[in-house]
């Protein structure tokens, strides 16, 4: 019975691998591949359910680090997938091009499909700066943002840069690039931002920690402390 | 160091790796070890030179990453062969020619590479996540190369059960280092992507290939423990290594790479 379950899990995993391989090869050769479609979500959901079931029903063998590693690894995968699912169901992401130096504070962003996204806070871009190295190559972008409280009218500012998003009202704001106005035109420059509200962020991060710790425990540490008795098994390793 | 001196050092390194490889195959391990040490000395010198030129980790071109890889094969072999428990140590010494052979292959490639080319570092790459993300991936990939070499050898010694068993043990030891490193590389990359691009995962072409590669090795680990399926695991490992090659060398040349977040030029 145990061998049958193990066989089913392995074949299921092979199926998932081949599914993503076929999609990826298609994507690489130029055909359209819908990674955000129902099929991918269903495959990931089934994978997550089986991983969760193995946490409950599987009996890992080997020494203590291997056993702990098994549980951490599988729990990590479940948490990761749950975190991604949380974003899909309850998260939000929107891109915005905000004019630099304007007086207006923005709280509603229009999506590409025309819908309005209410951020729940008011902000504007005051200035932008590009840092260069000695060869003239761009090394960092900065944007100074101001946030206004509509009730108290208090304004506070934060500097945003690439790799350093800022948090506001459950949203994370990312600096992506700048769009420059043509010379001689009165049009302003724009700061291009991504704003993302991800309720699954901490679940994903916890999953990352568990998954890395689990594989290290199960394969690196569990294998390093194997004893003479385990090395005598069929293939000499376990 | 001038370019011609660097080229000479790469040539010396290649010759020494070649000599060590042949000597190990002839079971003359003592002189083989001397040549390996010489080759590693040249390799480490090149890595230090790249570090000093950059003033930063030596990962700013394919040449620099491969130079680092050539040196790292020896370091990872030493880790497994000398810093783990006695049983593993005893079982792992025979794998030395595989690691030297991989270093030799990389070193031959280095002889024909543009050593002056450097990648520009846009703001997105200037992050503390860059070093751990690349470093663990390089370790994972070199272990994949060593495991691949052992798997291919298995096809030539199929009749020798003892040899096959020994090779299986070596492959497993390699995957035991490879898989945690590949997992860490992929996930640290995801955490970094969440800091720079606003999403853990974007189904970018590079990410898709990295995921398929990871799934291949995860399936390998499950097949290994499944009676009846374990005999197919060698095919998975070979497919996994092909995915490594695609992810590392070829993804950036694909049409889909034009839209990739991982394309910086």
PDB file of N, CA and C in Angstrom, chain A residues 3 6-7 9-10 13-14 17 20-21 24-25 27-28 35-36 40 61 66 80 84 137-140 162-163 165 172 174 176 194 196 198 201 204-205 208 211-212 215 219-220 223-224 226 228 231 234-235 237-238, chain B residues 79 84-85 87-88 91 120-124 126-127 165 169 172-173 176-177 179-180 183-184 187 192 194-200 202-203 205 208-209 212 215-216 218-219 221-227 229 254 256:
ATOM      1  N   UNK A   3       3.928   1.496  -0.966  1.00  0.00           N
ATOM      2  CA  UNK A   3       4.626   1.631  -2.249  1.00  0.00           C
ATOM      3  C   UNK A   3       3.720   2.222  -3.321  1.00  0.00           C
ATOM      4  N   UNK A   6       3.413   5.885  -2.691  1.00  0.00           N
ATOM      5  CA  UNK A   6       4.674   6.513  -3.087  1.00  0.00           C
ATOM      6  C   UNK A   6       4.770   6.607  -4.615  1.00  0.00           C
ATOM      7  N   UNK A   7       4.344   5.532  -5.293  1.00  0.00           N
ATOM      8  CA  UNK A   7       4.352   5.525  -6.752  1.00  0.00           C
ATOM      9  C   UNK A   7       3.411   6.572  -7.325  1.00  0.00           C
ATOM     10  N   UNK A   9       2.380   9.341  -5.871  1.00  0.00           N
ATOM     11  CA  UNK A   9       2.935  10.686  -5.621  1.00  0.00           C
ATOM     12  C   UNK A   9       4.022  11.002  -6.650  1.00  0.00           C
ATOM     13  N   UNK A  10       4.915  10.034  -6.878  1.00  0.00           N
ATOM     14  CA  UNK A  10       6.016  10.259  -7.832  1.00  0.00           C
ATOM     15  C   UNK A  10       5.488  10.501  -9.231  1.00  0.00           C
ATOM     16  N   UNK A  13       3.904  13.888  -9.456  1.00  0.00           N
ATOM     17  CA  UNK A  13       4.943  14.914  -9.540  1.00  0.00           C
ATOM     18  C   UNK A  13       5.541  14.961 -10.944  1.00  0.00           C
ATOM     19  N   UNK A  14       5.718  13.791 -11.534  1.00  0.00           N
ATOM     20  CA  UNK A  14       6.223  13.733 -12.905  1.00  0.00           C
ATOM     21  C   UNK A  14       5.235  14.421 -13.850  1.00  0.00           C
ATOM     22  N   UNK A  17       5.591  18.098 -13.475  1.00  0.00           N
ATOM     23  CA  UNK A  17       6.843  18.537 -14.119  1.00  0.00           C
ATOM     24  C   UNK A  17       6.663  18.610 -15.630  1.00  0.00           C
ATOM     25  N   UNK A  20       4.463  21.583 -16.720  1.00  0.00           N
ATOM     26  CA  UNK A  20       5.175  22.869 -16.764  1.00  0.00           C
ATOM     27  C   UNK A  20       6.251  22.874 -17.846  1.00  0.00           C
ATOM     28  N   UNK A  21       6.843  21.714 -18.106  1.00  0.00           N
ATOM     29  CA  UNK A  21       7.863  21.645 -19.158  1.00  0.00           C
ATOM     30  C   UNK A  21       7.239  21.962 -20.519  1.00  0.00           C
ATOM     31  N   UNK A  24       6.374  25.591 -20.720  1.00  0.00           N
ATOM     32  CA  UNK A  24       7.578  26.436 -20.799  1.00  0.00           C
ATOM     33  C   UNK A  24       8.236  26.327 -22.168  1.00  0.00           C
ATOM     34  N   UNK A  25       8.295  25.112 -22.706  1.00  0.00           N
ATOM     35  CA  UNK A  25       8.887  24.950 -24.045  1.00  0.00           C
ATOM     36  C   UNK A  25       8.036  25.719 -25.056  1.00  0.00           C
ATOM     37  N   UNK A  27       6.184  28.335 -24.462  1.00  0.00           N
ATOM     38  CA  UNK A  27       6.437  29.754 -24.181  1.00  0.00           C
ATOM     39  C   UNK A  27       7.764  30.182 -24.822  1.00  0.00           C
ATOM     40  N   UNK A  28       8.773  29.310 -24.688  1.00  0.00           N
ATOM     41  CA  UNK A  28      10.114  29.630 -25.201  1.00  0.00           C
ATOM     42  C   UNK A  28      10.134  29.703 -26.715  1.00  0.00           C
ATOM     43  N   UNK A  35       0.088  31.185 -18.092  1.00  0.00           N
ATOM     44  CA  UNK A  35       0.509  30.693 -16.784  1.00  0.00           C
ATOM     45  C   UNK A  35      -0.430  31.154 -15.670  1.00  0.00           C
ATOM     46  N   UNK A  36      -1.281  32.119 -15.974  1.00  0.00           N
ATOM     47  CA  UNK A  36      -2.213  32.599 -14.944  1.00  0.00           C
ATOM     48  C   UNK A  36      -3.610  32.033 -15.162  1.00  0.00           C
ATOM     49  N   UNK A  40      -3.178  26.064 -14.865  1.00  0.00           N
ATOM     50  CA  UNK A  40      -2.018  26.189 -13.968  1.00  0.00           C
ATOM     51  C   UNK A  40      -2.488  26.267 -12.513  1.00  0.00           C
ATOM     52  N   UNK A  61      11.066   8.298   6.975  1.00  0.00           N
ATOM     53  CA  UNK A  61      12.048   7.414   7.616  1.00  0.00           C
ATOM     54  C   UNK A  61      13.364   8.167   7.767  1.00  0.00           C
ATOM     55  N   UNK A  66      16.353  14.237   9.078  1.00  0.00           N
ATOM     56  CA  UNK A  66      15.600  13.863   7.866  1.00  0.00           C
ATOM     57  C   UNK A  66      14.097  13.965   8.110  1.00  0.00           C
ATOM     58  N   UNK A  80       3.706  28.233   0.971  1.00  0.00           N
ATOM     59  CA  UNK A  80       4.012  29.029  -0.234  1.00  0.00           C
ATOM     60  C   UNK A  80       2.797  29.112  -1.145  1.00  0.00           C
ATOM     61  N   UNK A  84       0.432  32.338  -2.199  1.00  0.00           N
ATOM     62  CA  UNK A  84       0.137  32.748  -3.573  1.00  0.00           C
ATOM     63  C   UNK A  84      -1.380  32.808  -3.799  1.00  0.00           C
ATOM     64  N   UNK A 137      27.129  55.487 -15.829  1.00  0.00           N
ATOM     65  CA  UNK A 137      26.062  54.469 -15.866  1.00  0.00           C
ATOM     66  C   UNK A 137      25.109  54.665 -14.681  1.00  0.00           C
ATOM     67  N   UNK A 138      23.807  54.447 -14.956  1.00  0.00           N
ATOM     68  CA  UNK A 138      22.801  54.648 -13.894  1.00  0.00           C
ATOM     69  C   UNK A 138      22.929  53.564 -12.823  1.00  0.00           C
ATOM     70  N   UNK A 139      23.042  53.985 -11.578  1.00  0.00           N
ATOM     71  CA  UNK A 139      23.190  53.000 -10.500  1.00  0.00           C
ATOM     72  C   UNK A 139      21.986  52.953  -9.563  1.00  0.00           C
ATOM     73  N   UNK A 140      21.230  54.024  -9.491  1.00  0.00           N
ATOM     74  CA  UNK A 140      20.052  53.988  -8.618  1.00  0.00           C
ATOM     75  C   UNK A 140      19.067  55.088  -9.024  1.00  0.00           C
ATOM     76  N   UNK A 162      14.821  51.908  -6.121  1.00  0.00           N
ATOM     77  CA  UNK A 162      14.731  50.550  -6.648  1.00  0.00           C
ATOM     78  C   UNK A 162      15.286  49.584  -5.601  1.00  0.00           C
ATOM     79  N   UNK A 163      14.619  48.490  -5.371  1.00  0.00           N
ATOM     80  CA  UNK A 163      14.970  47.491  -4.350  1.00  0.00           C
ATOM     81  C   UNK A 163      14.552  47.899  -2.940  1.00  0.00           C
ATOM     82  N   UNK A 165      11.146  49.222  -1.641  1.00  0.00           N
ATOM     83  CA  UNK A 165       9.759  49.695  -1.684  1.00  0.00           C
ATOM     84  C   UNK A 165       9.347  50.302  -0.345  1.00  0.00           C
ATOM     85  N   UNK A 172       2.346  48.036  -0.831  1.00  0.00           N
ATOM     86  CA  UNK A 172       3.785  48.267  -1.009  1.00  0.00           C
ATOM     87  C   UNK A 172       3.949  49.006  -2.326  1.00  0.00           C
ATOM     88  N   UNK A 174       6.444  50.278  -5.300  1.00  0.00           N
ATOM     89  CA  UNK A 174       7.728  49.959  -5.922  1.00  0.00           C
ATOM     90  C   UNK A 174       8.055  50.974  -7.000  1.00  0.00           C
ATOM     91  N   UNK A 176       9.718  51.615 -10.418  1.00  0.00           N
ATOM     92  CA  UNK A 176      10.140  50.805 -11.562  1.00  0.00           C
ATOM     93  C   UNK A 176      11.038  51.597 -12.523  1.00  0.00           C
ATOM     94  N   UNK A 194       4.691  50.491  -9.247  1.00  0.00           N
ATOM     95  CA  UNK A 194       3.773  49.363  -9.076  1.00  0.00           C
ATOM     96  C   UNK A 194       3.302  49.428  -7.630  1.00  0.00           C
ATOM     97  N   UNK A 196       1.173  47.297  -4.762  1.00  0.00           N
ATOM     98  CA  UNK A 196       0.734  45.915  -4.575  1.00  0.00           C
ATOM     99  C   UNK A 196       0.251  45.705  -3.140  1.00  0.00           C
ATOM    100  N   UNK A 198      -0.655  42.632  -0.831  1.00  0.00           N
ATOM    101  CA  UNK A 198      -0.515  41.170  -0.859  1.00  0.00           C
ATOM    102  C   UNK A 198      -0.721  40.592   0.542  1.00  0.00           C
ATOM    103  N   UNK A 201       1.772  37.769   1.644  1.00  0.00           N
ATOM    104  CA  UNK A 201       3.226  37.990   1.626  1.00  0.00           C
ATOM    105  C   UNK A 201       3.942  37.235   2.751  1.00  0.00           C
ATOM    106  N   UNK A 204       4.013  33.469   2.267  1.00  0.00           N
ATOM    107  CA  UNK A 204       5.016  33.065   1.276  1.00  0.00           C
ATOM    108  C   UNK A 204       6.411  33.108   1.903  1.00  0.00           C
ATOM    109  N   UNK A 205       6.687  34.190   2.636  1.00  0.00           N
ATOM    110  CA  UNK A 205       8.019  34.314   3.251  1.00  0.00           C
ATOM    111  C   UNK A 205       8.265  33.207   4.271  1.00  0.00           C
ATOM    112  N   UNK A 208       9.036  30.136   2.386  1.00  0.00           N
ATOM    113  CA  UNK A 208      10.414  30.167   1.877  1.00  0.00           C
ATOM    114  C   UNK A 208      11.383  29.690   2.952  1.00  0.00           C
ATOM    115  N   UNK A 211      10.850  25.916   3.646  1.00  0.00           N
ATOM    116  CA  UNK A 211      11.291  25.070   2.533  1.00  0.00           C
ATOM    117  C   UNK A 211      12.815  24.994   2.456  1.00  0.00           C
ATOM    118  N   UNK A 212      13.475  26.130   2.613  1.00  0.00           N
ATOM    119  CA  UNK A 212      14.948  26.100   2.581  1.00  0.00           C
ATOM    120  C   UNK A 212      15.469  25.309   3.777  1.00  0.00           C
ATOM    121  N   UNK A 215      14.847  21.460   3.247  1.00  0.00           N
ATOM    122  CA  UNK A 215      15.728  20.741   2.314  1.00  0.00           C
ATOM    123  C   UNK A 215      17.150  20.644   2.874  1.00  0.00           C
ATOM    124  N   UNK A 219      18.377  16.878   3.424  1.00  0.00           N
ATOM    125  CA  UNK A 219      19.367  16.366   2.479  1.00  0.00           C
ATOM    126  C   UNK A 219      20.811  16.662   2.886  1.00  0.00           C
ATOM    127  N   UNK A 220      21.075  17.862   3.367  1.00  0.00           N
ATOM    128  CA  UNK A 220      22.464  18.195   3.717  1.00  0.00           C
ATOM    129  C   UNK A 220      22.822  17.656   5.100  1.00  0.00           C
ATOM    130  N   UNK A 223      21.877  13.827   5.663  1.00  0.00           N
ATOM    131  CA  UNK A 223      22.791  12.944   4.946  1.00  0.00           C
ATOM    132  C   UNK A 223      24.183  12.962   5.561  1.00  0.00           C
ATOM    133  N   UNK A 224      24.567  14.101   6.117  1.00  0.00           N
ATOM    134  CA  UNK A 224      25.908  14.221   6.691  1.00  0.00           C
ATOM    135  C   UNK A 224      26.047  13.431   7.974  1.00  0.00           C
ATOM    136  N   UNK A 226      24.518  10.593   8.628  1.00  0.00           N
ATOM    137  CA  UNK A 226      24.072   9.214   8.518  1.00  0.00           C
ATOM    138  C   UNK A 226      25.100   8.286   9.163  1.00  0.00           C
ATOM    139  N   UNK A 228      26.717   4.261  10.200  1.00  0.00           N
ATOM    140  CA  UNK A 228      27.179   3.067   9.500  1.00  0.00           C
ATOM    141  C   UNK A 228      26.004   2.176   9.126  1.00  0.00           C
ATOM    142  N   UNK A 231      24.273   3.258   5.948  1.00  0.00           N
ATOM    143  CA  UNK A 231      25.044   3.156   4.711  1.00  0.00           C
ATOM    144  C   UNK A 231      25.056   1.729   4.183  1.00  0.00           C
ATOM    145  N   UNK A 234      20.409  -0.907   0.727  1.00  0.00           N
ATOM    146  CA  UNK A 234      20.489  -1.341  -0.668  1.00  0.00           C
ATOM    147  C   UNK A 234      21.436  -0.509  -1.534  1.00  0.00           C
ATOM    148  N   UNK A 235      21.221   0.816  -1.572  1.00  0.00           N
ATOM    149  CA  UNK A 235      22.075   1.602  -2.453  1.00  0.00           C
ATOM    150  C   UNK A 235      23.138   2.375  -1.669  1.00  0.00           C
ATOM    151  N   UNK A 237      22.884   4.567   0.536  1.00  0.00           N
ATOM    152  CA  UNK A 237      22.563   5.917   0.999  1.00  0.00           C
ATOM    153  C   UNK A 237      21.095   5.999   1.313  1.00  0.00           C
ATOM    154  N   UNK A 238      20.781   6.784   2.315  1.00  0.00           N
ATOM    155  CA  UNK A 238      19.381   7.039   2.601  1.00  0.00           C
ATOM    156  C   UNK A 238      19.242   8.398   3.243  1.00  0.00           C
TER     157      UNK A 238
ATOM    158  N   UNK B  79      34.542  19.806   0.377  1.00  0.00           N
ATOM    159  CA  UNK B  79      33.520  19.848   1.436  1.00  0.00           C
ATOM    160  C   UNK B  79      32.931  18.459   1.666  1.00  0.00           C
ATOM    161  N   UNK B  84      32.714  15.884   5.951  1.00  0.00           N
ATOM    162  CA  UNK B  84      31.534  15.169   6.402  1.00  0.00           C
ATOM    163  C   UNK B  84      31.978  13.902   7.106  1.00  0.00           C
ATOM    164  N   UNK B  85      31.032  13.089   7.544  1.00  0.00           N
ATOM    165  CA  UNK B  85      31.441  11.984   8.408  1.00  0.00           C
ATOM    166  C   UNK B  85      32.252  10.942   7.643  1.00  0.00           C
ATOM    167  N   UNK B  87      32.137   7.838   6.897  1.00  0.00           N
ATOM    168  CA  UNK B  87      31.554   6.931   5.896  1.00  0.00           C
ATOM    169  C   UNK B  87      31.424   7.621   4.547  1.00  0.00           C
ATOM    170  N   UNK B  88      30.919   8.875   4.589  1.00  0.00           N
ATOM    171  CA  UNK B  88      30.740   9.609   3.342  1.00  0.00           C
ATOM    172  C   UNK B  88      32.105   9.836   2.709  1.00  0.00           C
ATOM    173  N   UNK B  91      33.460   6.955   0.912  1.00  0.00           N
ATOM    174  CA  UNK B  91      32.713   6.620  -0.296  1.00  0.00           C
ATOM    175  C   UNK B  91      32.879   7.652  -1.399  1.00  0.00           C
ATOM    176  N   UNK B 120      26.671  45.479 -17.336  1.00  0.00           N
ATOM    177  CA  UNK B 120      26.383  46.660 -16.520  1.00  0.00           C
ATOM    178  C   UNK B 120      25.447  46.232 -15.399  1.00  0.00           C
ATOM    179  N   UNK B 121      25.582  46.905 -14.287  1.00  0.00           N
ATOM    180  CA  UNK B 121      24.732  46.593 -13.142  1.00  0.00           C
ATOM    181  C   UNK B 121      23.643  47.651 -13.003  1.00  0.00           C
ATOM    182  N   UNK B 122      22.467  47.397 -13.554  1.00  0.00           N
ATOM    183  CA  UNK B 122      21.389  48.379 -13.387  1.00  0.00           C
ATOM    184  C   UNK B 122      20.944  48.415 -11.923  1.00  0.00           C
ATOM    185  N   UNK B 123      20.161  49.416 -11.540  1.00  0.00           N
ATOM    186  CA  UNK B 123      19.751  49.534 -10.128  1.00  0.00           C
ATOM    187  C   UNK B 123      19.099  48.264  -9.584  1.00  0.00           C
ATOM    188  N   UNK B 124      18.341  47.552 -10.435  1.00  0.00           N
ATOM    189  CA  UNK B 124      17.641  46.360  -9.952  1.00  0.00           C
ATOM    190  C   UNK B 124      18.606  45.302  -9.413  1.00  0.00           C
ATOM    191  N   UNK B 126      21.486  45.875  -7.970  1.00  0.00           N
ATOM    192  CA  UNK B 126      22.278  46.345  -6.821  1.00  0.00           C
ATOM    193  C   UNK B 126      21.512  46.084  -5.537  1.00  0.00           C
ATOM    194  N   UNK B 127      21.617  44.834  -5.122  1.00  0.00           N
ATOM    195  CA  UNK B 127      20.843  44.408  -3.957  1.00  0.00           C
ATOM    196  C   UNK B 127      21.650  43.403  -3.149  1.00  0.00           C
ATOM    197  N   UNK B 165      26.399   0.786  -8.232  1.00  0.00           N
ATOM    198  CA  UNK B 165      25.970   1.125  -6.868  1.00  0.00           C
ATOM    199  C   UNK B 165      26.793   2.302  -6.317  1.00  0.00           C
ATOM    200  N   UNK B 169      25.496   6.126  -5.362  1.00  0.00           N
ATOM    201  CA  UNK B 169      25.806   6.808  -4.093  1.00  0.00           C
ATOM    202  C   UNK B 169      26.378   8.191  -4.340  1.00  0.00           C
ATOM    203  N   UNK B 172      23.708  10.573  -5.578  1.00  0.00           N
ATOM    204  CA  UNK B 172      22.837  10.999  -4.476  1.00  0.00           C
ATOM    205  C   UNK B 172      23.527  12.054  -3.608  1.00  0.00           C
ATOM    206  N   UNK B 173      24.816  11.843  -3.333  1.00  0.00           N
ATOM    207  CA  UNK B 173      25.564  12.835  -2.542  1.00  0.00           C
ATOM    208  C   UNK B 173      25.553  14.196  -3.244  1.00  0.00           C
ATOM    209  N   UNK B 176      22.158  15.757  -2.951  1.00  0.00           N
ATOM    210  CA  UNK B 176      21.925  16.225  -1.571  1.00  0.00           C
ATOM    211  C   UNK B 176      22.498  17.623  -1.348  1.00  0.00           C
ATOM    212  N   UNK B 177      23.495  18.022  -2.121  1.00  0.00           N
ATOM    213  CA  UNK B 177      24.004  19.394  -2.045  1.00  0.00           C
ATOM    214  C   UNK B 177      23.232  20.266  -3.044  1.00  0.00           C
ATOM    215  N   UNK B 179      20.140  20.031  -4.407  1.00  0.00           N
ATOM    216  CA  UNK B 179      18.722  20.387  -4.255  1.00  0.00           C
ATOM    217  C   UNK B 179      18.482  21.500  -3.223  1.00  0.00           C
ATOM    218  N   UNK B 180      19.095  21.437  -2.044  1.00  0.00           N
ATOM    219  CA  UNK B 180      18.907  22.567  -1.111  1.00  0.00           C
ATOM    220  C   UNK B 180      19.420  23.884  -1.700  1.00  0.00           C
ATOM    221  N   UNK B 183      16.952  25.048  -4.357  1.00  0.00           N
ATOM    222  CA  UNK B 183      15.752  25.541  -3.670  1.00  0.00           C
ATOM    223  C   UNK B 183      16.009  26.934  -3.115  1.00  0.00           C
ATOM    224  N   UNK B 184      17.157  27.069  -2.436  1.00  0.00           N
ATOM    225  CA  UNK B 184      17.486  28.377  -1.844  1.00  0.00           C
ATOM    226  C   UNK B 184      17.652  29.420  -2.945  1.00  0.00           C
ATOM    227  N   UNK B 187      14.184  30.392  -4.326  1.00  0.00           N
ATOM    228  CA  UNK B 187      13.327  31.104  -3.368  1.00  0.00           C
ATOM    229  C   UNK B 187      13.915  32.457  -2.949  1.00  0.00           C
ATOM    230  N   UNK B 192      13.698  38.309  -3.454  1.00  0.00           N
ATOM    231  CA  UNK B 192      14.322  39.498  -4.051  1.00  0.00           C
ATOM    232  C   UNK B 192      13.370  40.133  -5.068  1.00  0.00           C
ATOM    233  N   UNK B 194      10.275  40.099  -5.068  1.00  0.00           N
ATOM    234  CA  UNK B 194       9.205  40.786  -4.343  1.00  0.00           C
ATOM    235  C   UNK B 194       9.649  42.151  -3.821  1.00  0.00           C
ATOM    236  N   UNK B 195      10.955  42.327  -3.657  1.00  0.00           N
ATOM    237  CA  UNK B 195      11.463  43.628  -3.205  1.00  0.00           C
ATOM    238  C   UNK B 195      11.710  44.583  -4.369  1.00  0.00           C
ATOM    239  N   UNK B 196      11.975  43.999  -5.557  1.00  0.00           N
ATOM    240  CA  UNK B 196      12.367  44.889  -6.660  1.00  0.00           C
ATOM    241  C   UNK B 196      11.289  45.033  -7.728  1.00  0.00           C
ATOM    242  N   UNK B 197      10.552  43.972  -7.999  1.00  0.00           N
ATOM    243  CA  UNK B 197       9.571  44.025  -9.086  1.00  0.00           C
ATOM    244  C   UNK B 197       8.126  43.984  -8.595  1.00  0.00           C
ATOM    245  N   UNK B 198       7.934  43.835  -7.303  1.00  0.00           N
ATOM    246  CA  UNK B 198       6.576  43.840  -6.778  1.00  0.00           C
ATOM    247  C   UNK B 198       5.826  42.547  -6.976  1.00  0.00           C
ATOM    248  N   UNK B 199       6.521  41.442  -7.112  1.00  0.00           N
ATOM    249  CA  UNK B 199       5.854  40.142  -7.204  1.00  0.00           C
ATOM    250  C   UNK B 199       6.878  39.047  -6.920  1.00  0.00           C
ATOM    251  N   UNK B 200       6.459  38.046  -6.132  1.00  0.00           N
ATOM    252  CA  UNK B 200       7.378  36.940  -5.876  1.00  0.00           C
ATOM    253  C   UNK B 200       7.658  36.169  -7.168  1.00  0.00           C
ATOM    254  N   UNK B 202       6.675  35.970 -11.486  1.00  0.00           N
ATOM    255  CA  UNK B 202       6.041  36.674 -12.612  1.00  0.00           C
ATOM    256  C   UNK B 202       5.838  35.775 -13.823  1.00  0.00           C
ATOM    257  N   UNK B 203       6.126  34.483 -13.702  1.00  0.00           N
ATOM    258  CA  UNK B 203       6.070  33.552 -14.847  1.00  0.00           C
ATOM    259  C   UNK B 203       6.904  34.089 -15.998  1.00  0.00           C
ATOM    260  N   UNK B 205      10.242  33.972 -18.382  1.00  0.00           N
ATOM    261  CA  UNK B 205      10.808  32.787 -19.052  1.00  0.00           C
ATOM    262  C   UNK B 205      11.931  32.132 -18.215  1.00  0.00           C
ATOM    263  N   UNK B 208      10.319  30.334 -15.315  1.00  0.00           N
ATOM    264  CA  UNK B 208       9.656  29.092 -15.755  1.00  0.00           C
ATOM    265  C   UNK B 208      10.668  27.961 -15.908  1.00  0.00           C
ATOM    266  N   UNK B 209      11.797  28.262 -16.552  1.00  0.00           N
ATOM    267  CA  UNK B 209      12.818  27.217 -16.723  1.00  0.00           C
ATOM    268  C   UNK B 209      13.428  26.824 -15.380  1.00  0.00           C
ATOM    269  N   UNK B 212      10.949  24.473 -13.763  1.00  0.00           N
ATOM    270  CA  UNK B 212      10.958  23.140 -14.391  1.00  0.00           C
ATOM    271  C   UNK B 212      12.208  22.364 -13.949  1.00  0.00           C
ATOM    272  N   UNK B 215      11.685  21.202 -10.425  1.00  0.00           N
ATOM    273  CA  UNK B 215      10.716  20.101 -10.389  1.00  0.00           C
ATOM    274  C   UNK B 215      11.346  18.795 -10.874  1.00  0.00           C
ATOM    275  N   UNK B 216      12.220  18.881 -11.866  1.00  0.00           N
ATOM    276  CA  UNK B 216      12.911  17.679 -12.378  1.00  0.00           C
ATOM    277  C   UNK B 216      13.696  17.001 -11.250  1.00  0.00           C
ATOM    278  N   UNK B 218      13.323  17.491  -8.015  1.00  0.00           N
ATOM    279  CA  UNK B 218      12.423  17.046  -6.945  1.00  0.00           C
ATOM    280  C   UNK B 218      11.798  15.700  -7.327  1.00  0.00           C
ATOM    281  N   UNK B 219      11.416  15.568  -8.597  1.00  0.00           N
ATOM    282  CA  UNK B 219      10.847  14.299  -9.054  1.00  0.00           C
ATOM    283  C   UNK B 219      11.909  13.200  -8.963  1.00  0.00           C
ATOM    284  N   UNK B 221      14.247  12.948  -6.766  1.00  0.00           N
ATOM    285  CA  UNK B 221      14.330  12.524  -5.357  1.00  0.00           C
ATOM    286  C   UNK B 221      13.170  11.591  -4.998  1.00  0.00           C
ATOM    287  N   UNK B 222      11.973  11.875  -5.523  1.00  0.00           N
ATOM    288  CA  UNK B 222      10.819  11.013  -5.222  1.00  0.00           C
ATOM    289  C   UNK B 222      10.925   9.678  -5.954  1.00  0.00           C
ATOM    290  N   UNK B 223      11.377   9.711  -7.205  1.00  0.00           N
ATOM    291  CA  UNK B 223      11.533   8.455  -7.964  1.00  0.00           C
ATOM    292  C   UNK B 223      12.552   7.533  -7.291  1.00  0.00           C
ATOM    293  N   UNK B 224      13.594   8.132  -6.753  1.00  0.00           N
ATOM    294  CA  UNK B 224      14.663   7.341  -6.139  1.00  0.00           C
ATOM    295  C   UNK B 224      14.134   6.467  -5.012  1.00  0.00           C
ATOM    296  N   UNK B 225      13.118   6.965  -4.324  1.00  0.00           N
ATOM    297  CA  UNK B 225      12.585   6.240  -3.167  1.00  0.00           C
ATOM    298  C   UNK B 225      11.392   5.360  -3.532  1.00  0.00           C
ATOM    299  N   UNK B 226      11.039   5.337  -4.813  1.00  0.00           N
ATOM    300  CA  UNK B 226       9.846   4.581  -5.201  1.00  0.00           C
ATOM    301  C   UNK B 226      10.224   3.287  -5.917  1.00  0.00           C
ATOM    302  N   UNK B 227       9.951   2.151  -5.297  1.00  0.00           N
ATOM    303  CA  UNK B 227      10.261   0.880  -5.967  1.00  0.00           C
ATOM    304  C   UNK B 227       9.514   0.796  -7.295  1.00  0.00           C
ATOM    305  N   UNK B 229       9.969   2.581  -9.890  1.00  0.00           N
ATOM    306  CA  UNK B 229      10.200   3.790 -10.702  1.00  0.00           C
ATOM    307  C   UNK B 229      11.659   4.236 -10.650  1.00  0.00           C
ATOM    308  N   UNK B 254      16.303  33.438 -26.138  1.00  0.00           N
ATOM    309  CA  UNK B 254      14.991  33.068 -26.674  1.00  0.00           C
ATOM    310  C   UNK B 254      14.130  34.295 -26.951  1.00  0.00           C
ATOM    311  N   UNK B 256      11.104  34.852 -26.086  1.00  0.00           N
ATOM    312  CA  UNK B 256      10.359  35.283 -24.901  1.00  0.00           C
ATOM    313  C   UNK B 256      11.225  36.114 -23.958  1.00  0.00           C
TER     314      UNK B 256
END
